[in-house]
CSV table of C-alpha atoms in Angstrom, one decimal:
chain,number,residue,atom,x,y,z
T,170,GLN,CA,-10.4,-10.6,11.2
T,171,VAL,CA,-8.8,-9.7,7.9
T,172,GLN,CA,-5.8,-11.4,6.4
T,173,LEU,CA,-3.7,-9.6,3.8
T,174,VAL,CA,-1.2,-11.3,1.4
T,175,GLU,CA,1.1,-9.3,-0.8
T,176,SER,CA,2.9,-10.3,-4.0
T,177,GLY,CA,4.8,-8.7,-6.8
T,178,GLY,CA,7.9,-7.4,-5.1
T,179,GLY,CA,11.4,-7.9,-6.6
T,180,SER,CA,14.5,-6.2,-7.9
T,181,VAL,CA,14.6,-3.6,-10.6
T,182,GLN,CA,16.9,-0.9,-11.9
T,183,ALA,CA,16.3,2.7,-11.3
T,184,GLY,CA,13.7,4.0,-13.7
T,185,GLY,CA,11.9,0.7,-13.9
T,186,SER,CA,8.5,-0.4,-12.8
T,187,LEU,CA,6.9,-2.9,-10.5
T,188,ARG,CA,3.3,-3.7,-9.7
T,189,LEU,CA,2.4,-4.9,-6.2
T,190,SER,CA,-0.8,-6.9,-5.5
T,191,CYS,CA,-2.6,-7.6,-2.2
T,192,ALA,CA,-5.3,-10.1,-1.7
T,193,ALA,CA,-7.7,-9.6,1.3
T,194,PHE,CA,-9.4,-12.5,3.0
T,195,GLY,CA,-11.8,-12.8,5.9
T,196,TYR,CA,-14.3,-10.2,7.1
T,197,THR,CA,-13.5,-7.8,4.2
T,198,ASP,CA,-16.9,-6.1,4.3
T,199,SER,CA,-15.7,-4.2,7.4
T,200,ILE,CA,-12.9,-2.6,5.5
T,201,ALA,CA,-13.2,1.2,5.0
T,202,CYS,CA,-9.8,1.8,3.5
T,203,MET,CA,-6.7,0.0,2.3
T,204,GLY,CA,-3.2,1.2,1.7
T,205,TRP,CA,0.5,0.6,1.3
T,206,VAL,CA,3.1,1.4,3.8
T,207,ARG,CA,6.9,0.8,3.6
T,208,GLN,CA,9.7,0.4,6.0
T,209,ALA,CA,13.4,0.3,5.3
T,210,PRO,CA,16.0,-1.0,7.8
T,211,GLY,CA,16.7,1.6,10.5
T,212,LYS,CA,13.9,3.9,9.3
T,213,ASP,CA,10.4,4.7,10.5
T,214,ARG,CA,7.4,3.2,8.7
T,215,GLU,CA,6.1,5.5,6.0
T,216,GLY,CA,2.7,5.7,4.6
T,217,VAL,CA,2.9,5.4,0.8
T,218,ALA,CA,-0.7,5.6,-0.5
T,219,ARG,CA,-4.2,5.0,0.8
T,220,ILE,CA,-7.5,4.4,-1.0
T,221,LEU,CA,-11.0,4.6,0.5
T,222,SER,CA,-13.8,2.2,-0.3
T,223,ASP,CA,-15.3,5.0,-2.5
T,224,GLY,CA,-12.1,5.3,-4.5
T,225,ASN,CA,-10.7,8.5,-3.0
T,226,THR,CA,-6.9,8.3,-2.8
T,227,ARG,CA,-4.0,9.9,-0.9
T,228,TYR,CA,-0.3,9.7,-1.7
T,229,ALA,CA,2.9,10.6,0.1
T,230,GLU,CA,4.6,13.5,-1.6
T,231,SER,CA,7.6,11.4,-2.3
T,232,VAL,CA,5.6,9.1,-4.7
T,233,LYS,CA,3.1,11.4,-6.2
T,234,GLY,CA,3.1,11.2,-10.0
T,235,ARG,CA,5.0,7.9,-9.9
T,236,PHE,CA,2.9,5.5,-7.9
T,237,THR,CA,-0.8,4.7,-8.5
T,238,ILE,CA,-3.0,2.8,-6.0
T,239,SER,CA,-6.1,1.0,-7.2
T,240,GLN,CA,-8.5,-1.6,-6.0
T,241,ASP,CA,-10.9,-4.2,-7.3
T,242,ASN,CA,-13.6,-4.5,-4.6
T,243,HIS,CA,-15.3,-7.5,-6.3
T,244,LYS,CA,-12.1,-9.5,-6.1
T,245,ASN,CA,-10.9,-8.0,-2.8
T,246,MET,CA,-7.6,-7.0,-4.4
T,247,LEU,CA,-5.4,-4.0,-3.9
T,248,TYR,CA,-2.7,-2.9,-6.3
T,249,LEU,CA,0.2,-0.4,-6.3
T,250,GLN,CA,1.7,0.4,-9.7
T,251,MET,CA,5.1,1.8,-9.2
T,252,ASN,CA,6.8,3.7,-12.1
T,253,SER,CA,10.1,5.6,-12.4
T,254,LEU,CA,11.4,3.8,-9.4
T,255,LYS,CA,14.3,5.3,-7.5
T,256,PRO,CA,16.9,3.7,-5.2
T,257,GLU,CA,15.3,5.5,-2.2
T,258,ASP,CA,12.1,3.5,-2.9
T,259,THR,CA,14.0,0.4,-1.8
T,260,SER,CA,12.0,-1.0,1.2
T,261,MET,CA,9.7,-3.7,2.5
T,262,TYR,CA,6.2,-2.8,1.3
T,263,TYR,CA,3.2,-3.8,3.4
T,264,CYS,CA,-0.4,-4.0,2.4
T,265,ALA,CA,-2.7,-2.5,5.1
T,266,ALA,CA,-6.4,-2.2,5.9
T,267,ASP,CA,-8.5,-0.4,8.5
T,268,TYR,CA,-12.2,0.0,9.2
T,269,GLY,CA,-12.2,2.9,11.6
T,270,PRO,CA,-12.2,6.7,11.5
T,271,ASN,CA,-8.4,6.8,10.8
T,272,CYS,CA,-9.3,6.1,7.2
T,273,TYR,CA,-10.6,9.6,6.8
T,274,SER,CA,-7.5,11.3,8.3
T,275,VAL,CA,-5.5,13.8,6.2
T,276,PRO,CA,-2.1,12.3,6.7
T,277,VAL,CA,-1.2,9.4,4.5
T,278,ALA,CA,0.4,7.6,7.4
T,279,ILE,CA,-2.2,6.1,9.8
T,280,PRO,CA,-2.0,3.3,12.4
T,281,TYR,CA,-3.7,0.6,10.3
T,282,ILE,CA,-5.4,-2.2,12.2
T,283,TYR,CA,-4.4,-4.9,9.7
T,284,LEU,CA,-1.0,-5.4,8.1
T,285,GLY,CA,0.3,-8.1,5.7
T,286,GLN,CA,3.6,-9.9,5.9
T,287,GLY,CA,5.3,-7.6,3.4
T,288,THR,CA,7.1,-7.9,0.0
T,289,GLN,CA,10.6,-6.6,-0.6
T,290,VAL,CA,11.2,-4.0,-3.3
T,291,THR,CA,14.9,-3.3,-4.2
T,292,VAL,CA,15.8,-0.6,-6.7
T,293,SER,CA,19.4,-0.5,-7.9
T,294,SER,CA,21.1,2.6,-9.4
């Protein structure tokens, strides 16, 4: 089992920045990829960014050039630097992890096996 704990959410004005962090606990050696997904009330869950254990990354078109995903494998940490935030980025953000072949899929959105409890990001105009 893997447990994921997010932190770093909050409220910011449009154009501002936030950095989300995620700590992974448990059987982390099994993880092949980690990522961030988000879900706003009444909307479908959306894949935001994904990073493989070798460092390769994928981003949703809506966040390319604004968000950067990174990881520190030694510390079992995952990060999401979010710049130039827009009101439409307002959502609950979840840290996610997987160990299976879905990690190598082209789409950013995959059905992750593990999901954290989420951290709220609110961007005001």
